[in-house]
Amino acid sequence: MSAMKNLPPDIIEAILVRLPAKSLSRFKSVSKLWCSLISNPQFITTHLHLNHHPTSCKLICFSRNTNNKKCLCSIDLNLNSDDVSANEVSFLPPPVMWEIIWGSCNGLVLATDEDERLYLVNPTIGEIFELPISPFALPIEEGYQTYGFGNDSSTDDYKVIAISFSNTDMFVNVYSLSNNSWRKLPNSPYGQSYVCLVGGVSVNKNLHWLIVRPNFSSMIIAFSLAKEEFNEMNLPDSLGNNHPFNVLVVIGGKLCVFNQLGKDLWVMEEYGVGMSWSKVSIHGVDIDHVKPICSVEDNNRDIVLVDDDRVVIYNVDERISRNVRILGAPSGFTIRGERYCIPLG
């Protein structure tokens, strides 16, 4: 350790960024400099990419530990193995009663607990940060709320977008991590509309939600993290208004709509171009409530599907699927649904 202290800072960083996450968690106590370095979002992003196999993907999900408490687990899926491990993410503070996972960005996770408090979680080093309560949000008893999380590359700032809506109004609030504060944006143009209560999906520096208007027509709204304004996108024409069965996902970096009724995946091949939607049908998967959540890195033809306590990898070219066995995990997986299992992007 004394030899490490004499090394130039860039050499120390080059060594630390290649170490396992559990080691980094311990090394934060070495010095304030090391703690600051390991906690830096850019370091986290680099660590995630350097330690990520090109034929694998990382997932974060809920499970229940031996005390029957809902905990966060990380899963490393690898195409070369049908057996993977799920590891409970441990934290230094007291356990949080987790409820919903809203999204992830560069290895950071946005989640809420049973009391609807918001947290940013760093599973790599076991850190959690509770966000201040937004002074602009609707009271819980007066409406609903959904969130999105992403990085504004124009300012290198992480932002949380909170959409509060009731039967008549919709409000949008933005939290800035760099300022640790909330701001209220001008009134949303989507009053009397219903936003699907799932986390916004991030594509092309925008967060996206499905929205249902008063006339029951559905569309996609895209919120620019840099401009902090909305744009609209139309769904594929053949989907009609099957909004209860549609869910937004990201596959291979592309915005997609999955229709749970027909098990059809619509891919927007060119971002923002409505004519570029193409359909991929998922056949031969013997689970009813299947949902695609991501593709295996560097292989967009292998899609990861989840349902209940199962993970399936489906190849769209060969139209075959295989189950992935999850070993060494706490009991009682709860990965079914849009808000319980996401890629740790």
PDB file of N, CA and C in Angstrom, residues 56 70 81 88 114 116 134 178 200 247 258 261-262 308-309 345:
ATOM      1  N   SER A  56     -21.834 -10.524 -22.802  1.00  0.00           N
ATOM      2  CA  SER A  56     -22.593 -10.594 -21.555  1.00  0.00           C
ATOM      3  C   SER A  56     -23.423  -9.333 -21.372  1.00  0.00           C
ATOM      4  N   LYS A  70     -37.090  -7.305   0.803  1.00  0.00           N
ATOM      5  CA  LYS A  70     -36.793  -7.115  -0.613  1.00  0.00           C
ATOM      6  C   LYS A  70     -35.427  -6.447  -0.761  1.00  0.00           C
ATOM      7  N   SER A  81     -22.500 -19.488 -20.989  1.00  0.00           N
ATOM      8  CA  SER A  81     -22.868 -20.332 -19.854  1.00  0.00           C
ATOM      9  C   SER A  81     -24.369 -20.259 -19.604  1.00  0.00           C
ATOM     10  N   GLU A  88     -26.432 -10.487  -4.015  1.00  0.00           N
ATOM     11  CA  GLU A  88     -27.122  -9.421  -3.307  1.00  0.00           C
ATOM     12  C   GLU A  88     -26.197  -8.226  -3.152  1.00  0.00           C
ATOM     13  N   GLU A 114     -40.519   1.765   0.080  1.00  0.00           N
ATOM     14  CA  GLU A 114     -41.942   1.596   0.353  1.00  0.00           C
ATOM     15  C   GLU A 114     -42.622   2.903   0.746  1.00  0.00           C
ATOM     16  N   GLU A 116     -41.923   5.682  -0.785  1.00  0.00           N
ATOM     17  CA  GLU A 116     -41.797   6.486  -2.001  1.00  0.00           C
ATOM     18  C   GLU A 116     -40.674   7.516  -1.928  1.00  0.00           C
ATOM     19  N   SER A 134     -39.101  16.539  -3.683  1.00  0.00           N
ATOM     20  CA  SER A 134     -39.428  17.647  -4.581  1.00  0.00           C
ATOM     21  C   SER A 134     -40.540  18.499  -3.978  1.00  0.00           C
ATOM     22  N   SER A 178     -25.824  17.542  -9.821  1.00  0.00           N
ATOM     23  CA  SER A 178     -24.727  18.475  -9.562  1.00  0.00           C
ATOM     24  C   SER A 178     -25.144  19.584  -8.615  1.00  0.00           C
ATOM     25  N   GLY A 200     -39.051   5.960 -17.437  1.00  0.00           N
ATOM     26  CA  GLY A 200     -38.750   6.380 -18.795  1.00  0.00           C
ATOM     27  C   GLY A 200     -37.527   5.647 -19.333  1.00  0.00           C
ATOM     28  N   VAL A 247     -45.463  -1.878 -24.124  1.00  0.00           N
ATOM     29  CA  VAL A 247     -44.465  -1.409 -23.185  1.00  0.00           C
ATOM     30  C   VAL A 247     -43.223  -0.992 -23.965  1.00  0.00           C
ATOM     31  N   PHE A 258     -42.935  -3.256 -27.285  1.00  0.00           N
ATOM     32  CA  PHE A 258     -43.274  -4.674 -27.214  1.00  0.00           C
ATOM     33  C   PHE A 258     -44.750  -4.821 -26.910  1.00  0.00           C
ATOM     34  N   LEU A 261     -49.552  -8.763 -25.942  1.00  0.00           N
ATOM     35  CA  LEU A 261     -50.667  -9.589 -26.398  1.00  0.00           C
ATOM     36  C   LEU A 261     -50.238 -10.502 -27.548  1.00  0.00           C
ATOM     37  N   GLY A 262     -49.548  -9.922 -28.529  1.00  0.00           N
ATOM     38  CA  GLY A 262     -49.134 -10.716 -29.684  1.00  0.00           C
ATOM     39  C   GLY A 262     -47.695 -11.165 -29.657  1.00  0.00           C
ATOM     40  N   ASP A 308     -41.383 -13.647 -13.989  1.00  0.00           N
ATOM     41  CA  ASP A 308     -41.330 -14.258 -12.662  1.00  0.00           C
ATOM     42  C   ASP A 308     -39.884 -14.510 -12.243  1.00  0.00           C
ATOM     43  N   ASP A 309     -39.534 -15.774 -12.006  1.00  0.00           N
ATOM     44  CA  ASP A 309     -38.179 -16.082 -11.555  1.00  0.00           C
ATOM     45  C   ASP A 309     -37.329 -16.681 -12.666  1.00  0.00           C
ATOM     46  N   GLY A 345     -27.336  -0.362 -17.175  1.00  0.00           N
ATOM     47  CA  GLY A 345     -26.667   0.365 -18.247  1.00  0.00           C
ATOM     48  C   GLY A 345     -25.923   1.581 -17.762  1.00  0.00           C
TER      49      GLY A 345
END
